[in-house]
Amino acid sequence: MKRLFQLMAEKNASDIFLTVGAPINIKINGVAVPVNQSVLNSDAVKQLLYEVLSEKQIREFEDEMELNTGYTFDGVGSFRISAFRQKGTPAVVVRFIPSAIPALDSLHLPDALQDIIMQKRGLVLMVGATGSGKTTSLAAMLDYRNAHKSGHILTLEDPIEFVFRNRKSVVNQREVGTDTKVFQIALRNALRQAPDCILIGEIRDRETMSSALQYAQSGHLCLATLHANNSYHALNRIISFYPLENRPTLLLDLSASLQAIVSQRLVRTRVGTRRAAVEVLLNTRHVSELIEKGEINEIKEAMEKSMAPGSQTFEHALFKLYMEQEITKDEALANADSATNMLWMINQATAGQLTDLPPAENQGPRDVPKEGEPAAAGGDTSFGDIKID
């Protein structure tokens, strides 16, 4: 198994798949390919898996038929292991997390993210599908704060993926199963540990969401990931955690506490690599009012019609990549939330009537950022190759 881990690092692969009846498959730039023609049997899958598990973990897998854990290979990186059974046989999926945390500016993400991560308080959500680069981008943001601002950064993870070293901040990382028995207990105790910034690995339920809001409301910057396609879906998923009678209070708390929702997708470039397309929703006064009223459907239109400095839709991000000749028209259309809007922008550009993104309209007093919001991001946004989370 360790040789496979080395292979993943050498090839900058995101995942490896071990399944009975198929060769070992490795995913590079979003494409899974066999490493050889040897078909795995049940014993081979178990042998590879058990090489990197403790006796306790082996018993857990055999008893529960599922196991999620992490493994650190010194000098190579960390690996997120998901073992399970399918059709009565063992199977394993391994995700590669490189050792080095990439510098935020090396990922060429929107400049607004530097302002967002330096905020004193509020809730920041990083959303996207599995394999969209959420973990990598969030780690780069957190390490940027670590390098530029003193304080205490606390992370609650299952498992720990990127390992931070203490720089300008003190960083404490807690892993479920190693440093705390139960995630919910760690959540309840977090505020007693005097953090300035708290990272929650992933919001999966109402209790975790309520804790995140509590942290933000009590003067902390809280970062978390959420599985959602974009800002609109993220907000609706949060609302779905709560019963109808609790939603007015939730919307009020969310409207006051949210700093930003950052949504990320990886798109295929013309040369076969992958690049990040990023949507940024900043919680301006107008967005806050829409959230409080529960008018979530109006937020995308508000972003398009009166773009706040630093905010951008997926269409704007994809248009930039298209104009930079990084991605094809088909790739832009396939990844846009609105293929119609995307096609209009491309056609206008082709006709020579649109050579850059439409300028943000004058926001007026209603859309000036609230206290604690990120300042306007300056300069053009460009996107570079990023590693998959």
Coordinates of C-alpha atoms in Angstrom, one line a residue:
M1 CA 0.0 0.0 0.0
K2 CA 2.8 2.4 0.8
R3 CA 4.1 2.0 -2.8
L4 CA 0.7 3.0 -4.0
F5 CA 0.8 6.0 -1.7
Q6 CA 4.2 7.0 -3.3
L7 CA 2.7 6.5 -6.7
M8 CA -0.1 8.9 -5.9
A9 CA 2.3 11.5 -4.8
E10 CA 4.6 11.1 -7.8
K11 CA 1.7 11.3 -10.3
N12 CA -0.2 14.0 -8.2
A13 CA -3.2 11.7 -8.2
S14 CA -6.3 12.5 -6.2
D15 CA -7.6 9.0 -5.5
I16 CA -6.9 5.3 -5.7
F17 CA -9.6 2.6 -6.0
L18 CA -9.2 -1.0 -4.8
T19 CA -12.1 -3.2 -5.8
V20 CA -12.4 -7.0 -6.2
G21 CA -12.7 -8.0 -9.8
A22 CA -10.9 -5.0 -11.2
P23 CA -7.3 -3.7 -11.5
I24 CA -6.0 -1.0 -9.1
N25 CA -7.3 2.3 -10.6
I26 CA -5.7 5.7 -10.0
K27 CA -7.4 9.0 -10.7
I28 CA -5.2 11.8 -12.3
N29 CA -6.8 15.1 -13.4
G30 CA -10.2 13.6 -12.9
V31 CA -9.6 10.5 -15.0
A32 CA -9.4 7.0 -13.5
V33 CA -6.9 4.7 -15.2
P34 CA -5.7 1.2 -14.3
V35 CA -2.1 1.0 -13.0
N36 CA -1.7 -2.5 -14.5
Q37 CA -3.8 -5.3 -15.8
S38 CA -3.8 -7.5 -12.6
V39 CA -7.3 -8.1 -11.3
L40 CA -7.6 -7.9 -7.5
N41 CA -9.2 -10.6 -5.4
S42 CA -10.6 -10.3 -1.9
D43 CA -7.4 -11.4 -0.2
A44 CA -5.3 -8.9 -2.2
V45 CA -7.6 -6.0 -1.2
K46 CA -7.5 -7.0 2.5
Q47 CA -3.7 -7.4 2.4
L48 CA -3.2 -3.9 1.0
L49 CA -5.6 -2.3 3.4
Y50 CA -4.4 -4.1 6.5
E51 CA -0.8 -2.9 5.9
V52 CA -1.8 0.6 7.1
L53 CA -4.4 -0.3 9.8
S54 CA -3.9 -1.0 13.5
E55 CA -5.3 -4.2 15.0
K56 CA -8.0 -2.1 16.5
Q57 CA -8.9 -0.6 13.2
I58 CA -8.9 -4.0 11.5
R59 CA -11.4 -5.3 14.1
E60 CA -13.6 -2.3 13.7
F61 CA -13.7 -2.8 9.9
E62 CA -14.5 -6.5 10.3
D63 CA -17.2 -5.8 12.9
E64 CA -18.8 -2.7 11.3
M65 CA -18.0 -3.4 7.6
E66 CA -17.0 0.2 7.2
L67 CA -14.0 2.3 8.3
N68 CA -13.0 5.9 7.7
T69 CA -9.5 6.9 8.9
G70 CA -6.4 8.8 8.0
Y71 CA -2.8 7.7 7.5
T72 CA 0.3 9.9 7.4
F73 CA 3.3 8.8 5.4
D74 CA 6.3 10.9 6.4
G75 CA 7.8 12.8 3.5
V76 CA 4.9 11.9 1.2
G77 CA 1.6 13.2 2.6
S78 CA -1.6 12.3 4.3
F79 CA -4.2 9.9 3.0
R80 CA -7.9 9.7 3.7
I81 CA -8.9 6.1 3.7
S82 CA -12.5 4.9 3.3
A83 CA -12.9 1.1 3.5
F84 CA -16.2 -0.6 3.0
R85 CA -17.8 -3.8 1.7
Q86 CA -19.6 -4.2 -1.6
K87 CA -21.3 -7.3 -3.0
G88 CA -19.8 -9.2 0.0
T89 CA -16.2 -8.2 -0.7
P90 CA -13.9 -5.5 0.7
A91 CA -13.3 -2.3 -1.2
V92 CA -11.1 0.8 -0.5
V93 CA -11.0 4.4 -1.8
V94 CA -7.9 6.5 -0.8
R95 CA -7.8 10.3 -1.2
F96 CA -4.3 11.9 -1.3
I97 CA -3.6 15.0 0.8
P98 CA -0.1 16.5 0.1
S99 CA 2.2 17.2 3.0
A100 CA 2.8 20.8 2.0
I101 CA 0.1 23.3 2.5
P102 CA 0.0 25.4 -0.7
A103 CA 0.4 29.2 -0.4
L104 CA -2.9 30.9 -0.9
D105 CA -1.5 33.1 -3.7
S106 CA -0.1 30.1 -5.5
L107 CA -3.6 28.8 -6.1
H108 CA -4.6 32.0 -7.8
L109 CA -8.0 32.1 -6.1
P110 CA -10.0 35.3 -5.8
D111 CA -8.3 38.1 -3.9
A112 CA -11.4 38.4 -1.7
L113 CA -10.4 35.2 0.1
Q114 CA -7.4 36.9 1.7
D115 CA -9.7 39.5 3.2
I116 CA -12.3 36.9 4.3
I117 CA -9.8 34.8 6.2
M118 CA -8.5 37.8 8.1
Q119 CA -11.9 38.8 9.6
K120 CA -12.3 38.8 13.3
R121 CA -15.7 37.1 13.5
G122 CA -18.3 35.5 11.4
L123 CA -19.1 32.3 9.5
V124 CA -17.3 31.3 6.3
L125 CA -18.5 28.3 4.4
M126 CA -16.5 26.5 1.7
V127 CA -18.8 24.5 -0.4
G128 CA -18.5 22.1 -3.4
A129 CA -18.7 18.5 -4.5
T130 CA -16.4 15.8 -3.3
G131 CA -13.0 16.3 -5.0
S132 CA -13.6 19.9 -5.9
G133 CA -10.6 21.2 -3.9
K134 CA -12.4 22.5 -0.8
T135 CA -10.0 21.0 1.7
T136 CA -6.9 22.4 -0.1
S137 CA -8.3 25.9 -0.6
L138 CA -9.5 26.1 3.0
A139 CA -6.2 24.9 4.3
A140 CA -4.4 27.5 2.2
M141 CA -6.7 30.2 3.6
L142 CA -6.2 29.1 7.2
D143 CA -2.4 29.0 6.8
Y144 CA -2.5 32.5 5.3
R145 CA -4.1 33.7 8.6
N146 CA -1.6 31.6 10.5
A147 CA 1.2 33.4 8.8
H148 CA -0.2 36.9 9.1
K149 CA -2.2 37.2 12.3
S150 CA -1.5 36.2 15.9
G151 CA -4.0 34.2 17.9
H152 CA -5.3 30.7 18.6
I153 CA -6.5 28.5 15.7
L154 CA -8.5 25.4 16.7
T155 CA -9.5 22.7 14.3
L156 CA -11.9 19.8 14.8
E157 CA -11.4 17.2 12.1
D158 CA -12.4 13.6 11.3
P159 CA -9.6 12.8 10.3
I160 CA -6.9 15.5 10.4
E161 CA -5.7 16.0 6.8
F162 CA -3.3 19.0 6.4
V163 CA -1.0 19.4 9.3
F164 CA -0.3 23.0 10.3
R165 CA 2.9 24.2 12.1
N166 CA 2.7 27.1 14.5
R167 CA 3.7 30.3 12.7
K168 CA 2.3 33.7 13.9
S169 CA -0.6 31.8 15.5
V170 CA -0.8 28.8 17.8
V171 CA -2.6 26.0 16.0
N172 CA -4.2 23.1 17.9
Q173 CA -5.7 20.3 15.7
R174 CA -8.1 17.8 17.3
E175 CA -9.0 14.5 15.6
V176 CA -12.1 12.5 16.4
G177 CA -11.0 9.1 17.8
T178 CA -7.6 10.2 18.7
D179 CA -8.0 13.5 20.6
T180 CA -11.7 13.3 21.4
K181 CA -14.1 10.4 21.5
V182 CA -17.1 12.1 20.0
F183 CA -17.2 15.1 17.6
Q184 CA -20.2 16.6 19.4
I185 CA -18.3 16.7 22.7
A186 CA -15.4 18.5 21.0
L187 CA -17.9 21.0 19.6
R188 CA -19.4 21.8 23.0
N189 CA -15.9 22.2 24.6
A190 CA -14.4 24.4 21.8
L191 CA -15.3 27.8 23.3
R192 CA -13.6 26.8 26.6
Q193 CA -10.3 26.5 24.7
A194 CA -10.2 30.3 23.9
P195 CA -9.9 30.1 20.1
D196 CA -9.9 33.1 17.8
C197 CA -10.6 31.0 14.7
I198 CA -12.3 27.6 14.6
L199 CA -12.3 25.2 11.7
I200 CA -15.0 22.5 11.6
G201 CA -14.1 19.8 9.2
E202 CA -17.7 19.5 7.8
I203 CA -21.2 20.5 8.6
R204 CA -23.4 17.4 8.3
D205 CA -26.3 18.1 10.7
R206 CA -28.3 20.6 12.7
E207 CA -26.2 20.3 15.9
T208 CA -23.0 21.1 14.0
M209 CA -24.6 24.0 12.1
S210 CA -25.9 25.5 15.4
S211 CA -22.5 25.2 16.9
A212 CA -21.0 27.1 14.0
L213 CA -23.5 29.9 14.3
Q214 CA -22.9 30.0 18.0
Y215 CA -19.1 30.4 17.5
A216 CA -19.7 33.2 14.9
Q217 CA -22.2 35.0 17.1
S218 CA -19.8 34.9 20.1
G219 CA -17.1 36.8 18.3
H220 CA -15.1 34.0 16.6
L221 CA -14.2 33.4 13.0
C222 CA -15.7 30.0 12.2
L223 CA -14.7 28.1 9.0
A224 CA -16.5 25.0 7.8
T225 CA -17.1 22.9 4.6
L226 CA -20.5 21.8 3.3
H227 CA -21.4 19.6 0.4
A228 CA -23.4 21.8 -2.0
N229 CA -23.2 22.9 -5.6
N230 CA -23.3 26.6 -5.0
S231 CA -24.3 29.3 -2.5
Y232 CA -28.0 28.9 -3.2
H233 CA -27.9 25.2 -2.6
A234 CA -25.7 25.7 0.5
L235 CA -28.3 28.1 2.1
N236 CA -31.2 25.7 1.3
R237 CA -29.3 22.8 2.7
I238 CA -28.7 24.7 6.0
I239 CA -32.4 25.6 6.2
S240 CA -33.3 22.0 5.6
F241 CA -31.5 21.0 8.9
Y242 CA -34.1 22.8 10.9
P243 CA -37.9 22.3 11.4
L244 CA -40.3 24.9 10.1
E245 CA -40.9 26.5 13.5
N246 CA -37.2 27.2 14.0
R247 CA -36.4 28.6 10.6
P248 CA -37.2 32.3 11.3
T249 CA -34.7 32.3 14.2
L250 CA -32.2 30.5 12.0
L251 CA -32.5 33.0 9.2
L252 CA -32.1 35.9 11.5
D253 CA -29.0 34.3 13.0
L254 CA -27.6 33.4 9.6
S255 CA -28.2 36.8 8.2
A256 CA -26.3 38.4 11.0
S257 CA -23.4 35.9 11.3
L258 CA -22.5 34.9 7.7
Q259 CA -19.4 36.4 6.3
A260 CA -19.2 34.6 3.0
I261 CA -20.0 31.4 1.1
V262 CA -17.2 30.3 -1.3
S263 CA -18.2 27.7 -3.9
Q264 CA -15.6 25.8 -5.9
R265 CA -15.5 23.6 -9.0
L266 CA -12.6 22.1 -10.8
V267 CA -12.9 22.4 -14.6
R268 CA -10.8 20.7 -17.3
T269 CA -8.4 23.0 -19.2
R270 CA -7.5 22.8 -22.9
V271 CA -4.3 21.0 -22.0
G272 CA -5.9 18.4 -19.8
T273 CA -5.2 19.8 -16.3
R274 CA -7.8 21.1 -13.9
R275 CA -8.4 24.7 -12.8
A276 CA -10.6 26.2 -10.1
A277 CA -13.8 28.1 -11.0
V278 CA -14.9 29.9 -7.8
E279 CA -18.2 31.6 -6.9
V280 CA -17.9 34.1 -4.0
L281 CA -21.1 35.3 -2.1
L282 CA -20.3 38.1 0.3
N283 CA -22.9 38.9 2.9
T284 CA -23.6 42.5 2.0
R285 CA -26.5 44.4 3.5
H286 CA -28.8 43.5 0.7
V287 CA -27.9 39.8 0.8
S288 CA -28.3 39.9 4.6
E289 CA -31.9 41.3 4.1
L290 CA -32.7 38.6 1.6
I291 CA -31.5 35.8 3.9
E292 CA -33.4 37.3 6.9
K293 CA -36.6 37.3 4.8
G294 CA -36.0 33.8 3.5
E295 CA -35.9 35.1 0.0
I296 CA -33.0 32.7 -1.0
N297 CA -34.2 32.4 -4.6
E298 CA -33.4 36.2 -5.1
I299 CA -29.8 36.0 -4.0
K300 CA -28.4 34.8 -7.4
E301 CA -30.2 37.5 -9.2
A302 CA -29.0 40.1 -6.7
M303 CA -25.4 38.9 -7.3
E304 CA -25.8 39.2 -11.1
K305 CA -27.5 42.6 -11.2
S306 CA -25.6 44.4 -8.5
M307 CA -22.3 42.6 -8.0
A308 CA -20.6 43.7 -4.8
P309 CA -16.8 44.2 -5.0
G310 CA -15.3 40.8 -4.3
S311 CA -18.4 38.8 -5.2
Q312 CA -18.6 36.7 -8.3
T313 CA -20.9 34.1 -9.8
F314 CA -19.7 30.9 -11.4
E315 CA -20.5 32.4 -14.8
H316 CA -18.1 35.3 -14.2
A317 CA -15.4 32.9 -13.1
L318 CA -15.9 30.6 -16.1
F319 CA -16.0 33.6 -18.4
K320 CA -12.6 34.7 -17.2
L321 CA -11.2 31.3 -17.8
Y322 CA -12.7 31.2 -21.3
M323 CA -11.4 34.6 -22.2
E324 CA -7.9 33.6 -21.0
Q325 CA -8.2 30.6 -23.4
E326 CA -7.8 28.2 -20.5
I327 CA -11.1 26.3 -21.1
T328 CA -13.3 25.5 -24.0
K329 CA -16.8 26.9 -24.7
D330 CA -18.2 23.4 -24.0
E331 CA -16.4 23.2 -20.6
A332 CA -17.7 26.6 -19.6
L333 CA -21.3 25.7 -20.5
A334 CA -21.1 22.4 -18.8
N335 CA -20.0 23.9 -15.5
A336 CA -22.2 27.0 -15.5
D337 CA -25.2 27.3 -13.2
S338 CA -27.0 29.0 -16.1
A339 CA -25.8 27.8 -19.5
T340 CA -28.1 30.4 -21.0
N341 CA -26.3 33.3 -19.3
M342 CA -22.9 31.7 -20.0
L343 CA -23.7 31.3 -23.7
W344 CA -24.9 35.0 -23.9
M345 CA -21.6 36.2 -22.3
I346 CA -19.5 34.1 -24.7
N347 CA -21.5 35.1 -27.8
Q348 CA -21.2 38.8 -26.8
A349 CA -17.5 38.3 -26.4
T350 CA -17.3 36.6 -29.8
A351 CA -19.1 39.5 -31.4
G352 CA -16.7 41.9 -29.8
Q353 CA -19.3 43.5 -27.6
L354 CA -18.0 42.0 -24.3
T355 CA -14.3 41.9 -23.8
D356 CA -14.3 41.7 -20.0
L357 CA -16.6 41.0 -17.1
P358 CA -19.5 43.5 -16.8
P359 CA -18.5 46.1 -14.2
A360 CA -20.3 46.0 -10.9
E361 CA -23.1 48.6 -10.6
N362 CA -22.9 51.4 -8.1
Q363 CA -24.0 49.7 -4.9
G364 CA -25.3 52.8 -3.1
P365 CA -25.7 53.0 0.6
R366 CA -27.8 49.7 0.8
D367 CA -24.9 47.6 -0.4
V368 CA -21.9 48.9 1.5
P369 CA -20.4 46.1 3.5
K370 CA -21.5 45.7 7.0
E371 CA -19.1 46.1 9.9
G372 CA -16.7 43.1 9.9
E373 CA -17.2 42.4 6.2
P374 CA -14.2 41.9 3.9
A375 CA -13.0 45.0 2.1
A376 CA -13.2 45.1 -1.7
A377 CA -10.7 42.9 -3.4
G378 CA -8.5 44.8 -5.8
G379 CA -7.0 43.6 -9.1
D380 CA -8.0 41.1 -11.6
T381 CA -8.8 37.6 -10.6
S382 CA -6.8 34.8 -12.2
F383 CA -6.9 31.1 -11.5
G384 CA -3.9 28.6 -11.4
D385 CA -3.6 24.9 -11.3
I386 CA -4.6 23.6 -7.9
K387 CA -4.2 20.2 -6.2
I388 CA -7.4 18.3 -5.6
D389 CA -8.5 18.0 -2.0

